[in-house]
Amino acid sequence: MKQVKGRWACLFLDFRFYLPLKTIQGKKETATIRGEVVPFQTKMAQAAQMLIEITEHFSTVPILAVTDSWFGNNGLWKPAYKAIGNRFNILSRLRCNNVLYDLPEKRKPKQRGRNKKYGQRLGSATDMAKTVQQEARLYNVNLYGKQREVSAYSRVVMLKTLKRPVQVVWVFRRTQWIALFTTDLNLSITQIIEYYGARWKIESGFKELKQDIGSQKSQCRNAQAVTNHLNFCMMATTLTWIYADRLKTNPERRHKVKGRTSFAFSDIRRIIAEAALDPDFERVCPKYSSSPVNSVVTVLLRMVA
């Protein structure tokens, strides 16, 4: 995710095709792609593998994985943290039945035995939401393209699912609430809320990839062709957003929508198309006056004639 001209954009870096175990086992012959046997991988294992491979290209940059509650557990955290180290952190939604514990007390002088890993039991996320709502404060957060006032409360607790301290932020709405947690204890409350809110732009990224770029219109049936087509579509989407980030001014929204002032992905595509049709563009990328002819083929044809 990257902020481009004041709005969040999804820049694709990697992908995996998930094949269920029953699909692989249900084939009479061994499932193969490009002659290689397809091993079964869970979604957790695929997500962890992608994160590990991406961090190899960004060896000095801290990685923050923002996920939904399904991925926010030790299944993703443990293998990724083991391979990446302290550069890796996770931000996710806390399930309402997750039990939270206080930080362990400091070791007393002449205390025997091992240190306690967890402090006093605080209750579930739902139980704590009822008690901390009165202590919530208002924060000005850039959420869903607007500056909004959000009522939130934060506390550092121990989470047994990750076996480590996490920062939990309860966000209270009029009638509902959600709890977010992160392993990065240095993030502010506004950053946690804003980053999790930006996660929904991934769904917009899927729409841009499928409909605007045309990944779903592929007629390929070969596994290699399907992979190549999706790779090119992802590259085109990412380059489009990079082009928008390099523009000096914000693009204007062509189709006005009530309540939306930011530009759309289609507006950037229109600007790129206009630039490609400009006469000056042919000076950099000249058009061929005639199709290129292979000299070797020409000689062979003359010999045959």
PDB file of C-alpha atoms in Angstrom:
ATOM      1  CA  MET A   1       0.000   0.000   0.000  1.00  0.00           C
ATOM      2  CA  LYS A   2       1.255   3.471  -0.876  1.00  0.00           C
ATOM      3  CA  GLN A   3      -0.160   6.958  -0.550  1.00  0.00           C
ATOM      4  CA  VAL A   4      -0.415   8.583  -3.983  1.00  0.00           C
ATOM      5  CA  LYS A   5      -1.481  12.233  -4.064  1.00  0.00           C
ATOM      6  CA  GLY A   6      -3.329  11.958  -0.747  1.00  0.00           C
ATOM      7  CA  ARG A   7      -5.115   8.643  -1.364  1.00  0.00           C
ATOM      8  CA  TRP A   8      -4.132   5.045  -0.726  1.00  0.00           C
ATOM      9  CA  ALA A   9      -3.255   2.828  -3.672  1.00  0.00           C
ATOM     10  CA  CYS A  10      -2.577  -0.888  -3.943  1.00  0.00           C
ATOM     11  CA  LEU A  11       0.695  -1.775  -5.675  1.00  0.00           C
ATOM     12  CA  PHE A  12       0.872  -5.508  -6.388  1.00  0.00           C
ATOM     13  CA  LEU A  13       4.157  -7.256  -5.673  1.00  0.00           C
ATOM     14  CA  ASP A  14       3.392 -10.983  -5.691  1.00  0.00           C
ATOM     15  CA  PHE A  15       0.587 -13.519  -5.957  1.00  0.00           C
ATOM     16  CA  ARG A  16      -0.159 -17.231  -5.545  1.00  0.00           C
ATOM     17  CA  PHE A  17      -2.772 -19.585  -6.944  1.00  0.00           C
ATOM     18  CA  TYR A  18      -4.437 -21.522  -4.143  1.00  0.00           C
ATOM     19  CA  LEU A  19      -5.416 -25.105  -4.980  1.00  0.00           C
ATOM     20  CA  PRO A  20      -7.500 -26.897  -2.313  1.00  0.00           C
ATOM     21  CA  LEU A  21      -6.226 -30.253  -1.117  1.00  0.00           C
ATOM     22  CA  LYS A  22      -9.322 -32.068  -2.425  1.00  0.00           C
ATOM     23  CA  THR A  23      -8.664 -30.599  -5.884  1.00  0.00           C
ATOM     24  CA  ILE A  24      -5.099 -31.923  -5.941  1.00  0.00           C
ATOM     25  CA  GLN A  25      -6.040 -35.316  -4.516  1.00  0.00           C
ATOM     26  CA  GLY A  26      -9.129 -35.597  -6.735  1.00  0.00           C
ATOM     27  CA  LYS A  27      -7.119 -35.711  -9.962  1.00  0.00           C
ATOM     28  CA  LYS A  28      -6.552 -39.149 -11.418  1.00  0.00           C
ATOM     29  CA  GLU A  29      -3.112 -38.072 -12.583  1.00  0.00           C
ATOM     30  CA  THR A  30      -0.616 -36.054 -10.584  1.00  0.00           C
ATOM     31  CA  ALA A  31      -1.384 -32.311 -10.712  1.00  0.00           C
ATOM     32  CA  THR A  32       1.508 -30.586 -12.490  1.00  0.00           C
ATOM     33  CA  ILE A  33       2.324 -27.083 -13.661  1.00  0.00           C
ATOM     34  CA  ARG A  34       5.142 -26.684 -16.200  1.00  0.00           C
ATOM     35  CA  GLY A  35       6.057 -30.309 -15.568  1.00  0.00           C
ATOM     36  CA  GLU A  36       6.485 -29.844 -11.811  1.00  0.00           C
ATOM     37  CA  VAL A  37       4.278 -31.554  -9.266  1.00  0.00           C
ATOM     38  CA  VAL A  38       2.053 -29.126  -7.392  1.00  0.00           C
ATOM     39  CA  PRO A  39       2.501 -29.567  -3.637  1.00  0.00           C
ATOM     40  CA  PHE A  40      -0.357 -28.605  -1.364  1.00  0.00           C
ATOM     41  CA  GLN A  41       0.134 -25.379   0.600  1.00  0.00           C
ATOM     42  CA  THR A  42      -2.257 -23.770   3.036  1.00  0.00           C
ATOM     43  CA  LYS A  43      -3.186 -20.116   2.614  1.00  0.00           C
ATOM     44  CA  MET A  44      -1.147 -19.316   5.731  1.00  0.00           C
ATOM     45  CA  ALA A  45       1.955 -20.971   4.275  1.00  0.00           C
ATOM     46  CA  GLN A  46       1.510 -19.173   0.943  1.00  0.00           C
ATOM     47  CA  ALA A  47       1.068 -15.793   2.642  1.00  0.00           C
ATOM     48  CA  ALA A  48       4.160 -16.334   4.821  1.00  0.00           C
ATOM     49  CA  GLN A  49       6.226 -17.423   1.802  1.00  0.00           C
ATOM     50  CA  MET A  50       5.248 -14.324  -0.179  1.00  0.00           C
ATOM     51  CA  LEU A  51       6.141 -12.026   2.730  1.00  0.00           C
ATOM     52  CA  ILE A  52       9.522 -13.712   3.152  1.00  0.00           C
ATOM     53  CA  GLU A  53      10.338 -13.431  -0.567  1.00  0.00           C
ATOM     54  CA  ILE A  54       9.286  -9.772  -0.700  1.00  0.00           C
ATOM     55  CA  THR A  55      11.497  -8.860   2.253  1.00  0.00           C
ATOM     56  CA  GLU A  56      14.506 -10.290   0.406  1.00  0.00           C
ATOM     57  CA  HIS A  57      14.130  -7.427  -2.096  1.00  0.00           C
ATOM     58  CA  PHE A  58      13.690  -4.823   0.695  1.00  0.00           C
ATOM     59  CA  SER A  59      16.408  -5.963   3.059  1.00  0.00           C
ATOM     60  CA  THR A  60      16.546  -2.779   5.180  1.00  0.00           C
ATOM     61  CA  VAL A  61      12.897  -1.692   5.178  1.00  0.00           C
ATOM     62  CA  PRO A  62      10.578  -2.531   8.099  1.00  0.00           C
ATOM     63  CA  ILE A  63       7.621  -4.684   7.017  1.00  0.00           C
ATOM     64  CA  LEU A  64       4.128  -4.186   8.444  1.00  0.00           C
ATOM     65  CA  ALA A  65       1.595  -6.798   7.311  1.00  0.00           C
ATOM     66  CA  VAL A  66      -1.989  -5.560   7.648  1.00  0.00           C
ATOM     67  CA  THR A  67      -4.428  -8.471   7.638  1.00  0.00           C
ATOM     68  CA  ASP A  68      -7.946  -9.416   8.624  1.00  0.00           C
ATOM     69  CA  SER A  69      -8.688 -11.477  11.730  1.00  0.00           C
ATOM     70  CA  TRP A  70      -8.324 -14.785   9.837  1.00  0.00           C
ATOM     71  CA  PHE A  71      -4.591 -14.204   9.212  1.00  0.00           C
ATOM     72  CA  GLY A  72      -3.937 -12.400  12.498  1.00  0.00           C
ATOM     73  CA  ASN A  73      -2.614 -15.356  14.462  1.00  0.00           C
ATOM     74  CA  ASN A  74       0.489 -17.461  15.024  1.00  0.00           C
ATOM     75  CA  GLY A  75      -0.014 -19.373  11.760  1.00  0.00           C
ATOM     76  CA  LEU A  76       1.242 -16.368   9.798  1.00  0.00           C
ATOM     77  CA  TRP A  77       3.268 -14.647  12.503  1.00  0.00           C
ATOM     78  CA  LYS A  78       5.543 -17.533  13.549  1.00  0.00           C
ATOM     79  CA  PRO A  79       7.081 -18.545  10.166  1.00  0.00           C
ATOM     80  CA  ALA A  80       7.332 -14.953   8.921  1.00  0.00           C
ATOM     81  CA  TYR A  81       8.905 -13.615  12.122  1.00  0.00           C
ATOM     82  CA  LYS A  82      11.320 -16.556  12.270  1.00  0.00           C
ATOM     83  CA  ALA A  83      12.641 -15.793   8.781  1.00  0.00           C
ATOM     84  CA  ILE A  84      12.451 -11.979   8.777  1.00  0.00           C
ATOM     85  CA  GLY A  85      13.199 -11.095  12.397  1.00  0.00           C
ATOM     86  CA  ASN A  86      12.465  -7.861  14.213  1.00  0.00           C
ATOM     87  CA  ARG A  87      11.828  -5.987  10.956  1.00  0.00           C
ATOM     88  CA  PHE A  88       8.508  -7.789  10.631  1.00  0.00           C
ATOM     89  CA  ASN A  89       5.326  -6.695  12.412  1.00  0.00           C
ATOM     90  CA  ILE A  90       1.661  -7.461  11.995  1.00  0.00           C
ATOM     91  CA  LEU A  91      -1.482  -5.341  12.335  1.00  0.00           C
ATOM     92  CA  SER A  92      -4.817  -7.098  12.405  1.00  0.00           C
ATOM     93  CA  ARG A  93      -8.307  -7.151  13.836  1.00  0.00           C
ATOM     94  CA  LEU A  94      -8.735  -8.813  17.215  1.00  0.00           C
ATOM     95  CA  ARG A  95     -11.455 -11.397  17.583  1.00  0.00           C
ATOM     96  CA  CYS A  96     -14.082 -10.564  20.179  1.00  0.00           C
ATOM     97  CA  ASN A  97     -13.454 -13.791  22.141  1.00  0.00           C
ATOM     98  CA  ASN A  98      -9.650 -13.426  22.339  1.00  0.00           C
ATOM     99  CA  VAL A  99      -8.551 -13.444  25.996  1.00  0.00           C
ATOM    100  CA  LEU A 100      -6.124 -10.708  27.023  1.00  0.00           C
ATOM    101  CA  TYR A 101      -3.643 -10.674  29.900  1.00  0.00           C
ATOM    102  CA  ASP A 102      -1.797  -7.921  31.686  1.00  0.00           C
ATOM    103  CA  LEU A 103       1.965  -7.524  31.327  1.00  0.00           C
ATOM    104  CA  PRO A 104       3.912  -9.742  33.759  1.00  0.00           C
ATOM    105  CA  GLU A 105       5.107  -8.121  36.948  1.00  0.00           C
ATOM    106  CA  LYS A 106       8.774  -7.266  37.339  1.00  0.00           C
ATOM    107  CA  ARG A 107      10.869  -9.865  39.071  1.00  0.00           C
ATOM    108  CA  LYS A 108      11.182  -9.226  42.798  1.00  0.00           C
ATOM    109  CA  PRO A 109      14.483  -9.487  44.667  1.00  0.00           C
ATOM    110  CA  LYS A 110      15.291 -13.050  45.803  1.00  0.00           C
ATOM    111  CA  GLN A 111      12.296 -14.387  43.919  1.00  0.00           C
ATOM    112  CA  ARG A 112      12.506 -18.092  43.156  1.00  0.00           C
ATOM    113  CA  GLY A 113      11.440 -19.895  40.032  1.00  0.00           C
ATOM    114  CA  ARG A 114      11.039 -18.711  36.499  1.00  0.00           C
ATOM    115  CA  ASN A 115       9.580 -15.383  35.489  1.00  0.00           C
ATOM    116  CA  LYS A 116       5.887 -15.325  34.659  1.00  0.00           C
ATOM    117  CA  LYS A 117       5.125 -14.914  30.993  1.00  0.00           C
ATOM    118  CA  TYR A 118       1.658 -13.458  31.530  1.00  0.00           C
ATOM    119  CA  GLY A 119       0.167 -11.172  34.117  1.00  0.00           C
ATOM    120  CA  GLN A 120      -3.346 -11.069  35.504  1.00  0.00           C
ATOM    121  CA  ARG A 121      -6.192 -12.214  33.274  1.00  0.00           C
ATOM    122  CA  LEU A 122      -8.044  -9.144  31.974  1.00  0.00           C
ATOM    123  CA  GLY A 123     -10.862 -10.933  30.165  1.00  0.00           C
ATOM    124  CA  SER A 124     -11.920 -11.124  26.548  1.00  0.00           C
ATOM    125  CA  ALA A 125     -11.831  -8.235  24.092  1.00  0.00           C
ATOM    126  CA  THR A 126     -15.598  -7.866  24.556  1.00  0.00           C
ATOM    127  CA  ASP A 127     -15.300  -7.701  28.351  1.00  0.00           C
ATOM    128  CA  MET A 128     -12.612  -5.029  28.175  1.00  0.00           C
ATOM    129  CA  ALA A 129     -14.546  -2.981  25.604  1.00  0.00           C
ATOM    130  CA  LYS A 130     -17.311  -2.462  28.154  1.00  0.00           C
ATOM    131  CA  THR A 131     -14.884  -1.198  30.802  1.00  0.00           C
ATOM    132  CA  VAL A 132     -12.576   1.015  28.696  1.00  0.00           C
ATOM    133  CA  GLN A 133     -15.221   2.793  26.623  1.00  0.00           C
ATOM    134  CA  GLN A 134     -15.561   5.513  29.247  1.00  0.00           C
ATOM    135  CA  GLU A 135     -11.811   6.218  28.991  1.00  0.00           C
ATOM    136  CA  ALA A 136     -11.838   6.562  25.197  1.00  0.00           C
ATOM    137  CA  ARG A 137     -10.661   9.815  23.613  1.00  0.00           C
ATOM    138  CA  LEU A 138     -11.353  11.497  20.293  1.00  0.00           C
ATOM    139  CA  TYR A 139      -8.677  11.336  17.593  1.00  0.00           C
ATOM    140  CA  ASN A 140      -8.568  13.086  14.211  1.00  0.00           C
ATOM    141  CA  VAL A 141      -7.809  10.371  11.659  1.00  0.00           C
ATOM    142  CA  ASN A 142      -7.546  10.366   7.866  1.00  0.00           C
ATOM    143  CA  LEU A 143      -9.980   7.511   7.238  1.00  0.00           C
ATOM    144  CA  TYR A 144     -11.559   6.524   3.906  1.00  0.00           C
ATOM    145  CA  GLY A 145     -10.354   9.705   2.206  1.00  0.00           C
ATOM    146  CA  LYS A 146     -11.674  12.128   4.835  1.00  0.00           C
ATOM    147  CA  GLN A 147     -10.592  13.599   8.141  1.00  0.00           C
ATOM    148  CA  ARG A 148     -12.829  11.977  10.751  1.00  0.00           C
ATOM    149  CA  GLU A 149     -13.137  12.111  14.523  1.00  0.00           C
ATOM    150  CA  VAL A 150     -12.803   8.630  15.997  1.00  0.00           C
ATOM    151  CA  SER A 151     -13.323   7.549  19.594  1.00  0.00           C
ATOM    152  CA  ALA A 152     -10.571   5.115  20.592  1.00  0.00           C
ATOM    153  CA  TYR A 153      -8.694   3.674  23.569  1.00  0.00           C
ATOM    154  CA  SER A 154      -5.299   1.934  23.558  1.00  0.00           C
ATOM    155  CA  ARG A 155      -3.520  -0.437  25.926  1.00  0.00           C
ATOM    156  CA  VAL A 156      -0.505  -2.765  25.760  1.00  0.00           C
ATOM    157  CA  VAL A 157      -1.428  -6.305  26.807  1.00  0.00           C
ATOM    158  CA  MET A 158      -0.187  -9.881  26.426  1.00  0.00           C
ATOM    159  CA  LEU A 159      -1.762 -12.026  23.711  1.00  0.00           C
ATOM    160  CA  LYS A 160      -1.438 -15.795  24.031  1.00  0.00           C
ATOM    161  CA  THR A 161      -2.138 -16.473  20.367  1.00  0.00           C
ATOM    162  CA  LEU A 162       1.147 -14.701  19.477  1.00  0.00           C
ATOM    163  CA  LYS A 163       2.846 -15.237  22.854  1.00  0.00           C
ATOM    164  CA  ARG A 164       4.070 -11.651  23.029  1.00  0.00           C
ATOM    165  CA  PRO A 165       2.983  -8.128  24.057  1.00  0.00           C
ATOM    166  CA  VAL A 166       0.759  -6.275  21.598  1.00  0.00           C
ATOM    167  CA  GLN A 167      -0.872  -2.872  21.453  1.00  0.00           C
ATOM    168  CA  VAL A 168      -4.658  -3.122  21.304  1.00  0.00           C
ATOM    169  CA  VAL A 169      -6.827  -0.223  20.109  1.00  0.00           C
ATOM    170  CA  TRP A 170     -10.575  -0.278  20.702  1.00  0.00           C
ATOM    171  CA  VAL A 171     -12.435   1.871  18.170  1.00  0.00           C
ATOM    172  CA  PHE A 172     -15.965   2.793  19.253  1.00  0.00           C
ATOM    173  CA  ARG A 173     -18.744   3.678  16.835  1.00  0.00           C
ATOM    174  CA  ARG A 174     -22.275   4.747  17.685  1.00  0.00           C
ATOM    175  CA  THR A 175     -23.602   1.258  18.325  1.00  0.00           C
ATOM    176  CA  GLN A 176     -20.640  -1.022  17.590  1.00  0.00           C
ATOM    177  CA  TRP A 177     -16.943  -1.357  18.268  1.00  0.00           C
ATOM    178  CA  ILE A 178     -13.903  -3.127  16.826  1.00  0.00           C
ATOM    179  CA  ALA A 179     -10.555  -3.996  18.398  1.00  0.00           C
ATOM    180  CA  LEU A 180      -7.285  -3.752  16.457  1.00  0.00           C
ATOM    181  CA  PHE A 181      -3.906  -5.035  17.582  1.00  0.00           C
ATOM    182  CA  THR A 182      -0.326  -4.713  16.387  1.00  0.00           C
ATOM    183  CA  THR A 183       3.022  -6.137  17.425  1.00  0.00           C
ATOM    184  CA  ASP A 184       4.663  -2.785  16.641  1.00  0.00           C
ATOM    185  CA  LEU A 185       4.429  -0.969  19.969  1.00  0.00           C
ATOM    186  CA  ASN A 186       5.841   2.243  18.448  1.00  0.00           C
ATOM    187  CA  LEU A 187       2.838   2.920  16.211  1.00  0.00           C
ATOM    188  CA  SER A 188       0.487   5.681  17.320  1.00  0.00           C
ATOM    189  CA  ILE A 189      -3.255   5.206  17.704  1.00  0.00           C
ATOM    190  CA  THR A 190      -3.977   7.288  14.595  1.00  0.00           C
ATOM    191  CA  GLN A 191      -1.498   5.267  12.525  1.00  0.00           C
ATOM    192  CA  ILE A 192      -3.043   1.964  13.604  1.00  0.00           C
ATOM    193  CA  ILE A 193      -6.559   3.087  12.684  1.00  0.00           C
ATOM    194  CA  GLU A 194      -5.469   4.682   9.415  1.00  0.00           C
ATOM    195  CA  TYR A 195      -3.392   1.698   8.270  1.00  0.00           C
ATOM    196  CA  TYR A 196      -6.182  -0.761   8.986  1.00  0.00           C
ATOM    197  CA  GLY A 197      -8.698   1.487   7.238  1.00  0.00           C
ATOM    198  CA  ALA A 198      -6.410   1.588   4.187  1.00  0.00           C
ATOM    199  CA  ARG A 199      -6.615  -2.210   3.978  1.00  0.00           C
ATOM    200  CA  TRP A 200      -9.977  -1.892   2.241  1.00  0.00           C
ATOM    201  CA  LYS A 201      -8.226  -0.245  -0.711  1.00  0.00           C
ATOM    202  CA  ILE A 202      -6.956  -3.711  -1.566  1.00  0.00           C
ATOM    203  CA  GLU A 203     -10.499  -4.534  -2.696  1.00  0.00           C
ATOM    204  CA  SER A 204     -10.364  -1.471  -4.960  1.00  0.00           C
ATOM    205  CA  GLY A 205      -7.048  -2.776  -6.260  1.00  0.00           C
ATOM    206  CA  PHE A 206      -8.696  -6.068  -7.243  1.00  0.00           C
ATOM    207  CA  LYS A 207     -11.359  -4.136  -9.168  1.00  0.00           C
ATOM    208  CA  GLU A 208      -8.696  -2.084 -10.973  1.00  0.00           C
ATOM    209  CA  LEU A 209      -6.742  -5.234 -11.804  1.00  0.00           C
ATOM    210  CA  LYS A 210      -9.737  -7.236 -13.064  1.00  0.00           C
ATOM    211  CA  GLN A 211     -11.955  -4.654 -14.753  1.00  0.00           C
ATOM    212  CA  ASP A 212      -9.787  -1.646 -15.661  1.00  0.00           C
ATOM    213  CA  ILE A 213      -6.646  -3.547 -16.677  1.00  0.00           C
ATOM    214  CA  GLY A 214      -8.497  -6.651 -17.862  1.00  0.00           C
ATOM    215  CA  SER A 215      -6.975  -9.604 -16.000  1.00  0.00           C
ATOM    216  CA  GLN A 216     -10.341 -11.396 -15.839  1.00  0.00           C
ATOM    217  CA  LYS A 217     -10.764 -11.190 -19.624  1.00  0.00           C
ATOM    218  CA  SER A 218      -7.922 -13.584 -20.302  1.00  0.00           C
ATOM    219  CA  GLN A 219      -8.771 -16.532 -22.578  1.00  0.00           C
ATOM    220  CA  CYS A 220      -5.582 -18.425 -21.704  1.00  0.00           C
ATOM    221  CA  ARG A 221      -5.837 -22.059 -20.700  1.00  0.00           C
ATOM    222  CA  ASN A 222      -2.159 -22.891 -20.323  1.00  0.00           C
ATOM    223  CA  ALA A 223      -0.810 -22.477 -16.772  1.00  0.00           C
ATOM    224  CA  GLN A 224       2.278 -20.573 -17.936  1.00  0.00           C
ATOM    225  CA  ALA A 225       0.186 -18.239 -20.104  1.00  0.00           C
ATOM    226  CA  VAL A 226      -2.221 -17.507 -17.249  1.00  0.00           C
ATOM    227  CA  THR A 227       0.692 -16.709 -14.925  1.00  0.00           C
ATOM    228  CA  ASN A 228       2.350 -14.436 -17.499  1.00  0.00           C
ATOM    229  CA  HIS A 229      -0.904 -12.621 -18.222  1.00  0.00           C
ATOM    230  CA  LEU A 230      -1.548 -11.928 -14.534  1.00  0.00           C
ATOM    231  CA  ASN A 231       2.055 -10.806 -14.006  1.00  0.00           C
ATOM    232  CA  PHE A 232       1.771  -8.279 -16.849  1.00  0.00           C
ATOM    233  CA  CYS A 233      -1.572  -7.017 -15.531  1.00  0.00           C
ATOM    234  CA  MET A 234      -0.113  -6.545 -12.041  1.00  0.00           C
ATOM    235  CA  MET A 235       2.902  -4.733 -13.496  1.00  0.00           C
ATOM    236  CA  ALA A 236       0.612  -2.445 -15.520  1.00  0.00           C
ATOM    237  CA  THR A 237      -1.445  -1.592 -12.423  1.00  0.00           C
ATOM    238  CA  THR A 238       1.641  -0.821 -10.347  1.00  0.00           C
ATOM    239  CA  LEU A 239       3.253   1.288 -13.098  1.00  0.00           C
ATOM    240  CA  THR A 240       0.034   3.264 -13.487  1.00  0.00           C
ATOM    241  CA  TRP A 241       0.103   4.264  -9.824  1.00  0.00           C
ATOM    242  CA  ILE A 242       3.831   5.070 -10.008  1.00  0.00           C
ATOM    243  CA  TYR A 243       3.073   7.334 -12.992  1.00  0.00           C
ATOM    244  CA  ALA A 244       0.359   9.087 -10.954  1.00  0.00           C
ATOM    245  CA  ASP A 245       2.797   9.579  -8.072  1.00  0.00           C
ATOM    246  CA  ARG A 246       5.257  11.324 -10.426  1.00  0.00           C
ATOM    247  CA  LEU A 247       2.671  13.824 -11.702  1.00  0.00           C
ATOM    248  CA  LYS A 248       3.215  17.401 -10.550  1.00  0.00           C
ATOM    249  CA  THR A 249      -0.463  18.063  -9.859  1.00  0.00           C
ATOM    250  CA  ASN A 250      -3.376  15.935  -8.720  1.00  0.00           C
ATOM    251  CA  PRO A 251      -5.400  14.471 -11.598  1.00  0.00           C
ATOM    252  CA  GLU A 252      -8.932  15.811 -11.975  1.00  0.00           C
ATOM    253  CA  ARG A 253     -11.836  13.465 -11.522  1.00  0.00           C
ATOM    254  CA  ARG A 254     -13.644  13.085 -14.826  1.00  0.00           C
ATOM    255  CA  HIS A 255     -16.889  11.630 -13.501  1.00  0.00           C
ATOM    256  CA  LYS A 256     -17.986  13.569 -10.433  1.00  0.00           C
ATOM    257  CA  VAL A 257     -19.418  11.534  -7.568  1.00  0.00           C
ATOM    258  CA  LYS A 258     -21.097  13.100  -4.549  1.00  0.00           C
ATOM    259  CA  GLY A 259     -18.892  12.808  -1.487  1.00  0.00           C
ATOM    260  CA  ARG A 260     -15.743  11.865  -3.453  1.00  0.00           C
ATOM    261  CA  THR A 261     -13.134  14.431  -4.377  1.00  0.00           C
ATOM    262  CA  SER A 262     -10.109  12.214  -5.017  1.00  0.00           C
ATOM    263  CA  PHE A 263      -9.265  11.018  -8.507  1.00  0.00           C
ATOM    264  CA  ALA A 264      -9.999   7.518  -9.764  1.00  0.00           C
ATOM    265  CA  PHE A 265      -7.769   4.889 -11.355  1.00  0.00           C
ATOM    266  CA  SER A 266      -9.478   5.438 -14.725  1.00  0.00           C
ATOM    267  CA  ASP A 267      -8.435   9.112 -14.623  1.00  0.00           C
ATOM    268  CA  ILE A 268      -4.769   8.106 -14.535  1.00  0.00           C
ATOM    269  CA  ARG A 269      -5.263   5.674 -17.419  1.00  0.00           C
ATOM    270  CA  ARG A 270      -6.826   8.481 -19.472  1.00  0.00           C
ATOM    271  CA  ILE A 271      -3.818  10.756 -18.814  1.00  0.00           C
ATOM    272  CA  ILE A 272      -1.402   7.984 -19.854  1.00  0.00           C
ATOM    273  CA  ALA A 273      -3.414   7.361 -23.053  1.00  0.00           C
ATOM    274  CA  GLU A 274      -3.353  11.058 -23.925  1.00  0.00           C
ATOM    275  CA  ALA A 275       0.413  11.194 -23.349  1.00  0.00           C
ATOM    276  CA  ALA A 276       0.951   8.112 -25.538  1.00  0.00           C
ATOM    277  CA  LEU A 277      -1.075   9.659 -28.380  1.00  0.00           C
ATOM    278  CA  ASP A 278       0.885  12.905 -28.219  1.00  0.00           C
ATOM    279  CA  PRO A 279       3.111  13.533 -31.298  1.00  0.00           C
ATOM    280  CA  ASP A 280       6.136  14.094 -29.056  1.00  0.00           C
ATOM    281  CA  PHE A 281       5.795  10.533 -27.765  1.00  0.00           C
ATOM    282  CA  GLU A 282       6.832   9.186 -31.186  1.00  0.00           C
ATOM    283  CA  ARG A 283      10.189  10.934 -30.869  1.00  0.00           C
ATOM    284  CA  VAL A 284      11.030   8.750 -27.878  1.00  0.00           C
ATOM    285  CA  CYS A 285       9.304   5.598 -29.155  1.00  0.00           C
ATOM    286  CA  PRO A 286       9.170   5.955 -32.971  1.00  0.00           C
ATOM    287  CA  LYS A 287       6.673   3.891 -34.903  1.00  0.00           C
ATOM    288  CA  TYR A 288       7.926   1.473 -37.528  1.00  0.00           C
ATOM    289  CA  SER A 289       7.122   2.665 -41.037  1.00  0.00           C
ATOM    290  CA  SER A 290       7.072  -0.956 -42.120  1.00  0.00           C
ATOM    291  CA  SER A 291       7.192  -4.219 -40.239  1.00  0.00           C
ATOM    292  CA  PRO A 292      10.741  -5.418 -39.463  1.00  0.00           C
ATOM    293  CA  VAL A 293      11.982  -8.167 -41.793  1.00  0.00           C
ATOM    294  CA  ASN A 294      14.182 -11.022 -40.632  1.00  0.00           C
ATOM    295  CA  SER A 295      17.195 -10.957 -42.987  1.00  0.00           C
ATOM    296  CA  VAL A 296      17.940 -14.667 -42.477  1.00  0.00           C
ATOM    297  CA  VAL A 297      14.419 -15.658 -43.456  1.00  0.00           C
ATOM    298  CA  THR A 298      14.605 -13.382 -46.516  1.00  0.00           C
ATOM    299  CA  VAL A 299      17.812 -15.012 -47.707  1.00  0.00           C
ATOM    300  CA  LEU A 300      16.376 -18.513 -47.260  1.00  0.00           C
ATOM    301  CA  LEU A 301      13.224 -17.589 -49.198  1.00  0.00           C
ATOM    302  CA  ARG A 302      15.326 -16.218 -52.055  1.00  0.00           C
ATOM    303  CA  MET A 303      17.400 -19.416 -52.149  1.00  0.00           C
ATOM    304  CA  VAL A 304      14.230 -21.500 -52.296  1.00  0.00           C
ATOM    305  CA  ALA A 305      12.835 -19.309 -55.082  1.00  0.00           C
TER     306      ALA A 305
END
